[in-house]
Every structure is written in structure tokens, then in C-alpha cells.
Amino acid sequence: MSDKAPDTAADEGGSPDDTGAARREEMADAVSEVRREAAKAAVVSSVVDAAAATLLANVAFRVVELPVESSVSLGFLPRVDPAVSVHVAVPLALAVGLLVGLAEYLILMRVPAVEQFEEVNPSVAEALRTARDLVADDGNPNRDSRMSVALYDDVLARLRESSSVELLPTRRIVGALLVALLLSAGSIQVAISDIQFEGLAGDGVSAGDRPEQFSDEETRLQNGSSILGDPEDVAAGSEQLNATVAGTGGSGDGDGPESAAAAYDSTGYGGDDAVESQRAGYLADDTLEEADLIRDYTLEIRENEDE
């Protein structure tokens, strides 16, 4: 034994087997760390794309009329007022984003994590693959030998100089972030402006054609009695006003009372009791509080008649 070169582990106060086992454990931890870094990179990429998909779906579901209720109550959540609600596009967009993120993560992780790391770090790929196989081979008696320990030390040194940033598709992530930023501004604008196009809720009618059936809100708008109320008998007013009615008949050349009277007589309603003017009355306790709505309703009816 004395003629043999002294072992490094013996100088450090440990046996060669203990040194090999310790290095093997370090190598196993390093492989686990590589797997975690690859999983983190996949999560980051999936989350960014899921956020972009969520914002895009939110804009799409807001501008397209859906055949469902426009709002969803949050009463099912704990300690949330049932009166609080959100637009139906929000939960639908979240569901779409969740599906996109989960699908992308599963697709990215189809390739083993260590192989992904080896692909982006070719300088350590071959040595890492050999060390990983050696650590996983429980029946190999040489996995704690001096040669194996030297391999472990070499791989660990190379891993310290390697980077897991290469696992991230930097260009695609930056592009997705820019798209998400633009879609965020678009979502805010759509929510404020309440832009909406007919599409999914219709029965195949194009945007240029008017649907044959109206929604409940449009039906209520066309029902004039719901705005003006039921007709009532109104008593005549007590205040008398003098009125002059211009006409085309008569023999006078001026616009004085004589010509106006002559024009009135020529209409066939002359006489003492033929026509009497009176002031219309009104209900003192009834006022119109929705003048803007009446105006919009009138304009809508006129547009329908013109079409």
C-alpha cells in the first residue's frame, strides 16, 4: 500500500468510496437543477403566450355579440357581493388563456428537460449525458470510481460556466409581450367604448342587413307606450289665446286682420259656432323625465320609415 500514490480523499480524511458517493450525489443534484431550470423556462414561455391569448380573446369576445348573458355574477366567490358582476368575456378569455398556457407547457416538455439543456449548451452535452447515465445506473460498480469522480468534477465545473437563459426563446417572448401590451390598450378602449359587432348571436344575417327579429331591449324601445304612458283624458285649459292663421284665399292684399279673416271664411268654416280655438290642458302631476330617450326613439322610427 505504501508504494501507491496517495489518494486525494485520503488526504482529506475520507475514503475513496465516500468521495465517489459524495460526488455522485452532487451530480444527481445538478441534474435535478437542470430539469428545474428547463421547467421554469417552459413555464415563463407558456405564461407569456397565455397572457397574450387571454387579452386577444377578451377583445374578441367583447366586440362580437355572444348568444349568452352579457354579465356574470361573482356571488359564487366567498365574501363577494352577489350584485358584483363582470363581463362574460372575462371568464371566457381566462379559460382560453389557461388552455393555451397548459397546452404549450405540455408541448414544450415533451422533450426531456436535460436534453433541452444539452441542446442549448453543446459544450457540456456529451459529458453531461455520460455522467447522467452513470448516476442513474445503480448496478454499475464503477460509478464511484476515481474515473467517475473525475468525470463528475469536470461536468460540475462546466455546468457552473453554463447558462439556462438559452432555454428561453427570447425573441418570441419579447414579441408576445409587445402584442400583450397592445392588446391591453385595446381591451381598455373596447371596454370604455363598448364596441360590439353582430355575429355569433345572429342567424347568419350580414352586418349590412337589419335583422328581422329584434332583441328585448330594442322591442322595449319601439314600444312607445312604455315611454309616453297610457293615454288619458285631459281637460281643456282655461287661458284663452288669440291666434292669427294665414291663408291663400280672400281679396285683401295685406297681412292685416281683415285679410286673415277673409282667408278663414273662404275655407268653409265660417260662422259663429263653426270652429273655436282653445288652449290644450296638461296633467300637472305628470312630467316627461326621459326626453333624450324619446328623442332617440323618434329618430329611430324615422330611420326605419326612410329605409
Tab-separated table of C-alpha atoms in Angstrom:
chain	number	residue	atom	x	y	z
A	1	MET	CA	0.000	0.000	0.000
A	2	SER	CA	2.924	2.343	0.725
A	3	ASP	CA	4.242	2.237	-2.810
A	4	LYS	CA	0.910	3.550	-4.207
A	5	ALA	CA	0.233	7.196	-4.795
A	6	PRO	CA	-1.790	8.753	-2.016
A	7	ASP	CA	-5.451	9.266	-2.774
A	8	THR	CA	-6.919	12.761	-2.619
A	9	ALA	CA	-9.808	11.585	-0.482
A	10	ALA	CA	-7.432	10.011	1.973
A	11	ASP	CA	-5.614	13.329	2.337
A	12	GLU	CA	-8.931	14.987	3.098
A	13	GLY	CA	-9.725	12.434	5.764
A	14	GLY	CA	-12.224	10.330	3.784
A	15	SER	CA	-12.158	7.041	1.875
A	16	PRO	CA	-12.351	6.871	-1.958
A	17	ASP	CA	-15.792	5.299	-1.766
A	18	ASP	CA	-17.097	8.167	0.366
A	19	THR	CA	-15.658	10.704	-2.070
A	20	GLY	CA	-17.236	8.946	-5.058
A	21	ALA	CA	-20.636	8.796	-3.344
A	22	ALA	CA	-20.465	12.474	-2.421
A	23	ARG	CA	-19.578	13.497	-5.971
A	24	ARG	CA	-22.324	11.272	-7.327
A	25	GLU	CA	-24.867	12.974	-5.049
A	26	GLU	CA	-23.677	16.384	-6.228
A	27	MET	CA	-24.020	15.224	-9.829
A	28	ALA	CA	-27.569	13.989	-9.159
A	29	ASP	CA	-28.474	17.345	-7.584
A	30	ALA	CA	-27.013	19.158	-10.593
A	31	VAL	CA	-29.131	17.056	-12.989
A	32	SER	CA	-32.240	17.836	-10.913
A	33	GLU	CA	-31.376	21.535	-11.039
A	34	VAL	CA	-31.074	21.325	-14.830
A	35	ARG	CA	-34.550	19.779	-15.015
A	36	ARG	CA	-35.977	22.544	-12.822
A	37	GLU	CA	-34.402	25.260	-14.967
A	38	ALA	CA	-35.884	23.744	-18.123
A	39	ALA	CA	-39.303	23.545	-16.468
A	40	LYS	CA	-39.037	27.197	-15.362
A	41	ALA	CA	-38.189	28.270	-18.917
A	42	ALA	CA	-41.230	26.372	-20.219
A	43	VAL	CA	-43.453	27.999	-17.596
A	44	VAL	CA	-42.243	31.503	-18.473
A	45	SER	CA	-42.843	30.976	-22.181
A	46	SER	CA	-46.279	29.428	-21.555
A	47	VAL	CA	-47.392	32.196	-19.192
A	48	VAL	CA	-46.420	34.965	-21.626
A	49	ASP	CA	-48.255	33.322	-24.525
A	50	ALA	CA	-51.243	32.556	-22.290
A	51	ALA	CA	-51.455	36.223	-21.278
A	52	ALA	CA	-51.424	37.318	-24.928
A	53	ALA	CA	-54.090	34.739	-25.783
A	54	THR	CA	-56.241	35.882	-22.846
A	55	LEU	CA	-56.137	39.528	-23.905
A	56	LEU	CA	-56.843	38.652	-27.532
A	57	ALA	CA	-59.818	36.501	-26.544
A	58	ASN	CA	-61.110	39.256	-24.247
A	59	VAL	CA	-61.106	41.790	-27.097
A	60	ALA	CA	-62.724	39.295	-29.484
A	61	PHE	CA	-65.487	38.286	-27.059
A	62	ARG	CA	-66.256	41.926	-26.269
A	63	VAL	CA	-66.580	43.172	-29.841
A	64	VAL	CA	-68.587	40.134	-31.019
A	65	GLU	CA	-72.102	39.760	-29.672
A	66	LEU	CA	-72.380	36.410	-27.886
A	67	PRO	CA	-75.590	34.363	-27.560
A	68	VAL	CA	-75.319	34.479	-23.741
A	69	GLU	CA	-75.869	36.975	-20.970
A	70	SER	CA	-73.501	39.927	-21.175
A	71	SER	CA	-72.504	39.781	-17.492
A	72	VAL	CA	-71.705	37.097	-14.940
A	73	SER	CA	-72.362	37.481	-11.210
A	74	LEU	CA	-69.456	36.905	-8.816
A	75	GLY	CA	-71.737	35.835	-5.963
A	76	PHE	CA	-70.325	32.301	-6.040
A	77	LEU	CA	-66.992	33.594	-4.732
A	78	PRO	CA	-66.552	33.766	-0.956
A	79	ARG	CA	-67.099	37.179	0.655
A	80	VAL	CA	-68.167	38.766	-2.652
A	81	ASP	CA	-71.382	40.724	-3.003
A	82	PRO	CA	-73.776	38.871	-5.361
A	83	ALA	CA	-74.558	42.208	-7.011
A	84	VAL	CA	-70.963	42.447	-8.273
A	85	SER	CA	-70.640	41.152	-11.825
A	86	VAL	CA	-68.132	41.122	-14.682
A	87	HIS	CA	-68.469	40.987	-18.421
A	88	VAL	CA	-68.928	37.451	-19.728
A	89	ALA	CA	-65.824	37.934	-21.898
A	90	VAL	CA	-63.590	37.903	-18.807
A	91	PRO	CA	-64.156	34.285	-17.654
A	92	LEU	CA	-64.222	33.049	-21.257
A	93	ALA	CA	-60.920	34.771	-22.020
A	94	LEU	CA	-59.353	33.382	-18.842
A	95	ALA	CA	-60.427	29.873	-19.834
A	96	VAL	CA	-58.903	30.315	-23.289
A	97	GLY	CA	-55.645	31.624	-21.829
A	98	LEU	CA	-55.458	28.734	-19.346
A	99	LEU	CA	-55.936	26.177	-22.115
A	100	VAL	CA	-53.315	27.841	-24.314
A	101	GLY	CA	-50.759	28.018	-21.497
A	102	LEU	CA	-51.309	24.409	-20.400
A	103	ALA	CA	-51.151	23.096	-23.970
A	104	GLU	CA	-47.926	24.983	-24.700
A	105	TYR	CA	-46.277	23.761	-21.490
A	106	LEU	CA	-47.096	20.140	-22.306
A	107	ILE	CA	-45.779	20.581	-25.846
A	108	LEU	CA	-42.523	22.149	-24.631
A	109	MET	CA	-41.973	19.434	-22.016
A	110	ARG	CA	-42.402	16.590	-24.490
A	111	VAL	CA	-38.633	16.820	-24.973
A	112	PRO	CA	-36.839	15.767	-21.749
A	113	ALA	CA	-35.544	18.733	-19.784
A	114	VAL	CA	-31.919	17.559	-19.697
A	115	GLU	CA	-31.916	17.058	-23.457
A	116	GLN	CA	-33.191	20.607	-23.904
A	117	PHE	CA	-30.332	21.886	-21.752
A	118	GLU	CA	-27.803	19.815	-23.675
A	119	GLU	CA	-29.121	21.178	-26.984
A	120	VAL	CA	-28.561	24.810	-25.998
A	121	ASN	CA	-25.220	24.059	-24.241
A	122	PRO	CA	-23.330	21.788	-26.643
A	123	SER	CA	-20.025	22.253	-24.803
A	124	VAL	CA	-21.262	20.204	-21.865
A	125	ALA	CA	-23.758	17.985	-23.687
A	126	GLU	CA	-21.681	14.823	-24.170
A	127	ALA	CA	-20.064	14.837	-20.741
A	128	LEU	CA	-23.378	15.609	-19.019
A	129	ARG	CA	-25.102	12.761	-20.841
A	130	THR	CA	-22.388	10.301	-19.783
A	131	ALA	CA	-22.425	11.458	-16.163
A	132	ARG	CA	-26.218	11.361	-16.041
A	133	ASP	CA	-26.329	7.798	-17.343
A	134	LEU	CA	-23.631	6.772	-14.879
A	135	VAL	CA	-25.511	8.248	-11.921
A	136	ALA	CA	-28.763	6.543	-12.970
A	137	ASP	CA	-27.104	3.109	-13.366
A	138	ASP	CA	-27.443	1.641	-9.882
A	139	GLY	CA	-25.907	-1.681	-10.924
A	140	ASN	CA	-22.685	-0.202	-12.235
A	141	PRO	CA	-19.856	-0.865	-9.723
A	142	ASN	CA	-17.644	1.800	-11.282
A	143	ARG	CA	-19.929	4.776	-10.771
A	144	ASP	CA	-17.997	5.762	-7.607
A	145	SER	CA	-14.538	5.047	-9.022
A	146	ARG	CA	-11.770	7.599	-9.438
A	147	MET	CA	-12.528	7.949	-13.159
A	148	SER	CA	-16.189	8.564	-12.397
A	149	VAL	CA	-15.302	11.138	-9.766
A	150	ALA	CA	-13.090	12.938	-12.280
A	151	LEU	CA	-15.983	12.932	-14.776
A	152	TYR	CA	-18.346	14.322	-12.153
A	153	ASP	CA	-15.920	17.095	-11.251
A	154	ASP	CA	-15.435	18.011	-14.904
A	155	VAL	CA	-19.210	18.136	-15.589
A	156	LEU	CA	-19.904	20.169	-12.451
A	157	ALA	CA	-17.217	22.677	-13.438
A	158	ARG	CA	-18.725	23.015	-16.922
A	159	LEU	CA	-22.221	23.424	-15.518
A	160	ARG	CA	-21.057	26.342	-13.401
A	161	GLU	CA	-19.978	28.098	-16.608
A	162	SER	CA	-23.181	27.215	-18.484
A	163	SER	CA	-26.370	29.276	-18.584
A	164	SER	CA	-30.014	28.277	-18.599
A	165	VAL	CA	-31.079	31.579	-20.190
A	166	GLU	CA	-30.600	29.973	-23.598
A	167	LEU	CA	-33.587	27.784	-22.811
A	168	LEU	CA	-35.834	30.829	-23.179
A	169	PRO	CA	-36.973	31.807	-26.694
A	170	THR	CA	-36.086	35.443	-26.082
A	171	ARG	CA	-37.309	36.872	-29.387
A	172	ARG	CA	-40.658	35.146	-29.216
A	173	ILE	CA	-41.181	36.173	-25.596
A	174	VAL	CA	-40.368	39.828	-26.375
A	175	GLY	CA	-42.757	39.750	-29.331
A	176	ALA	CA	-45.509	38.201	-27.214
A	177	LEU	CA	-45.005	40.874	-24.548
A	178	LEU	CA	-45.342	43.651	-27.140
A	179	VAL	CA	-48.521	42.043	-28.501
A	180	ALA	CA	-49.887	41.695	-24.968
A	181	LEU	CA	-49.160	45.383	-24.325
A	182	LEU	CA	-51.066	46.439	-27.439
A	183	LEU	CA	-53.939	44.117	-26.616
A	184	SER	CA	-54.110	45.553	-23.094
A	185	ALA	CA	-54.637	49.027	-24.522
A	186	GLY	CA	-57.190	47.606	-26.959
A	187	SER	CA	-59.076	45.850	-24.158
A	188	ILE	CA	-59.327	49.084	-22.181
A	189	GLN	CA	-60.541	51.007	-25.229
A	190	VAL	CA	-63.135	48.368	-26.109
A	191	ALA	CA	-64.390	48.248	-22.515
A	192	ILE	CA	-64.761	52.035	-22.400
A	193	SER	CA	-66.276	52.468	-25.863
A	194	ASP	CA	-68.468	49.344	-25.612
A	195	ILE	CA	-67.772	48.466	-29.261
A	196	GLN	CA	-69.760	45.466	-30.431
A	197	PHE	CA	-70.382	43.767	-33.754
A	198	GLU	CA	-73.225	41.439	-34.555
A	199	GLY	CA	-72.009	37.963	-35.394
A	200	LEU	CA	-72.308	34.954	-33.150
A	201	ALA	CA	-75.714	35.848	-31.790
A	202	GLY	CA	-77.313	36.474	-35.185
A	203	ASP	CA	-78.918	33.972	-37.558
A	204	GLY	CA	-76.486	34.409	-40.428
A	205	VAL	CA	-77.507	37.971	-41.287
A	206	SER	CA	-74.692	40.101	-42.624
A	207	ALA	CA	-73.602	43.310	-40.939
A	208	GLY	CA	-75.197	45.437	-43.663
A	209	ASP	CA	-78.649	43.868	-43.265
A	210	ARG	CA	-81.009	44.587	-40.428
A	211	PRO	CA	-82.199	41.522	-38.503
A	212	GLU	CA	-85.844	40.602	-38.832
A	213	GLN	CA	-86.176	39.967	-35.104
A	214	PHE	CA	-85.134	42.479	-32.501
A	215	SER	CA	-83.763	41.855	-29.065
A	216	ASP	CA	-85.792	42.518	-25.929
A	217	GLU	CA	-84.138	45.907	-25.413
A	218	GLU	CA	-84.934	47.004	-28.985
A	219	THR	CA	-88.515	45.767	-28.607
A	220	ARG	CA	-88.954	47.817	-25.449
A	221	LEU	CA	-87.545	50.845	-27.254
A	222	GLN	CA	-90.054	50.518	-30.089
A	223	ASN	CA	-92.960	50.253	-27.662
A	224	GLY	CA	-93.912	53.917	-27.373
A	225	SER	CA	-96.486	53.357	-24.635
A	226	SER	CA	-93.728	52.255	-22.245
A	227	ILE	CA	-92.153	55.708	-22.629
A	228	LEU	CA	-95.121	58.053	-23.024
A	229	GLY	CA	-97.510	56.116	-20.817
A	230	ASP	CA	-101.155	55.286	-21.374
A	231	PRO	CA	-103.397	57.965	-22.951
A	232	GLU	CA	-105.573	59.913	-20.537
A	233	ASP	CA	-108.437	62.370	-20.874
A	234	VAL	CA	-107.195	65.911	-20.419
A	235	ALA	CA	-109.489	68.797	-19.565
A	236	ALA	CA	-109.395	71.933	-21.689
A	237	GLY	CA	-107.288	74.816	-20.472
A	238	SER	CA	-108.808	77.966	-19.062
A	239	GLU	CA	-106.467	80.521	-20.619
A	240	GLN	CA	-107.583	81.956	-23.962
A	241	LEU	CA	-105.011	82.998	-26.573
A	242	ASN	CA	-105.614	84.945	-29.762
A	243	ALA	CA	-104.196	83.313	-32.892
A	244	THR	CA	-103.931	84.505	-36.482
A	245	VAL	CA	-103.999	81.903	-39.243
A	246	ALA	CA	-102.602	82.889	-42.627
A	247	GLY	CA	-104.351	81.612	-45.737
A	248	THR	CA	-104.266	81.825	-49.513
A	249	GLY	CA	-107.813	82.939	-50.156
A	250	GLY	CA	-109.509	86.304	-49.721
A	251	SER	CA	-109.404	89.542	-51.625
A	252	GLY	CA	-107.103	91.618	-49.398
A	253	ASP	CA	-103.602	92.483	-50.435
A	254	GLY	CA	-102.115	92.930	-46.944
A	255	ASP	CA	-101.460	90.730	-43.957
A	256	GLY	CA	-103.831	92.529	-41.571
A	257	PRO	CA	-106.708	91.067	-39.606
A	258	GLU	CA	-109.137	91.721	-42.455
A	259	SER	CA	-107.214	89.566	-44.933
A	260	ALA	CA	-106.755	86.825	-42.325
A	261	ALA	CA	-110.478	86.795	-41.575
A	262	ALA	CA	-111.306	86.667	-45.256
A	263	ALA	CA	-108.925	83.748	-45.739
A	264	TYR	CA	-110.525	81.906	-42.841
A	265	ASP	CA	-114.028	82.484	-44.230
A	266	SER	CA	-113.000	81.076	-47.606
A	267	THR	CA	-112.115	77.696	-46.087
A	268	GLY	CA	-115.769	76.840	-45.500
A	269	TYR	CA	-115.606	77.024	-41.719
A	270	GLY	CA	-117.134	80.473	-41.398
A	271	GLY	CA	-119.852	81.084	-38.910
A	272	ASP	CA	-120.327	81.931	-35.325
A	273	ASP	CA	-120.050	78.424	-33.939
A	274	ALA	CA	-118.051	76.588	-36.610
A	275	VAL	CA	-114.575	76.485	-35.039
A	276	GLU	CA	-113.409	77.781	-31.700
A	277	SER	CA	-109.802	77.823	-30.590
A	278	GLN	CA	-108.904	76.654	-27.116
A	279	ARG	CA	-105.777	76.028	-25.135
A	280	ALA	CA	-104.880	72.389	-24.510
A	281	GLY	CA	-104.522	71.331	-20.918
A	282	TYR	CA	-101.995	69.025	-19.298
A	283	LEU	CA	-101.600	66.850	-16.240
A	284	ALA	CA	-99.908	68.884	-13.581
A	285	ASP	CA	-98.578	65.814	-11.777
A	286	ASP	CA	-97.044	64.138	-14.831
A	287	THR	CA	-93.718	65.160	-16.359
A	288	LEU	CA	-91.520	63.638	-19.011
A	289	GLU	CA	-88.197	62.732	-17.458
A	290	GLU	CA	-86.708	60.836	-20.374
A	291	ALA	CA	-86.594	63.440	-23.113
A	292	ASP	CA	-83.336	62.095	-24.548
A	293	LEU	CA	-84.775	58.606	-24.805
A	294	ILE	CA	-87.887	59.933	-26.551
A	295	ARG	CA	-85.707	61.828	-28.990
A	296	ASP	CA	-83.627	58.726	-29.773
A	297	TYR	CA	-86.785	56.698	-30.158
A	298	THR	CA	-88.251	59.237	-32.611
A	299	LEU	CA	-85.066	59.323	-34.668
A	300	GLU	CA	-85.004	55.538	-34.791
A	301	ILE	CA	-88.588	55.381	-36.039
A	302	ARG	CA	-87.825	57.983	-38.719
A	303	GLU	CA	-84.820	55.978	-39.889
A	304	ASN	CA	-86.991	52.846	-40.135
A	305	GLU	CA	-89.579	54.708	-42.153
A	306	ASP	CA	-86.931	56.128	-44.506
A	307	GLU	CA	-85.493	52.660	-45.099
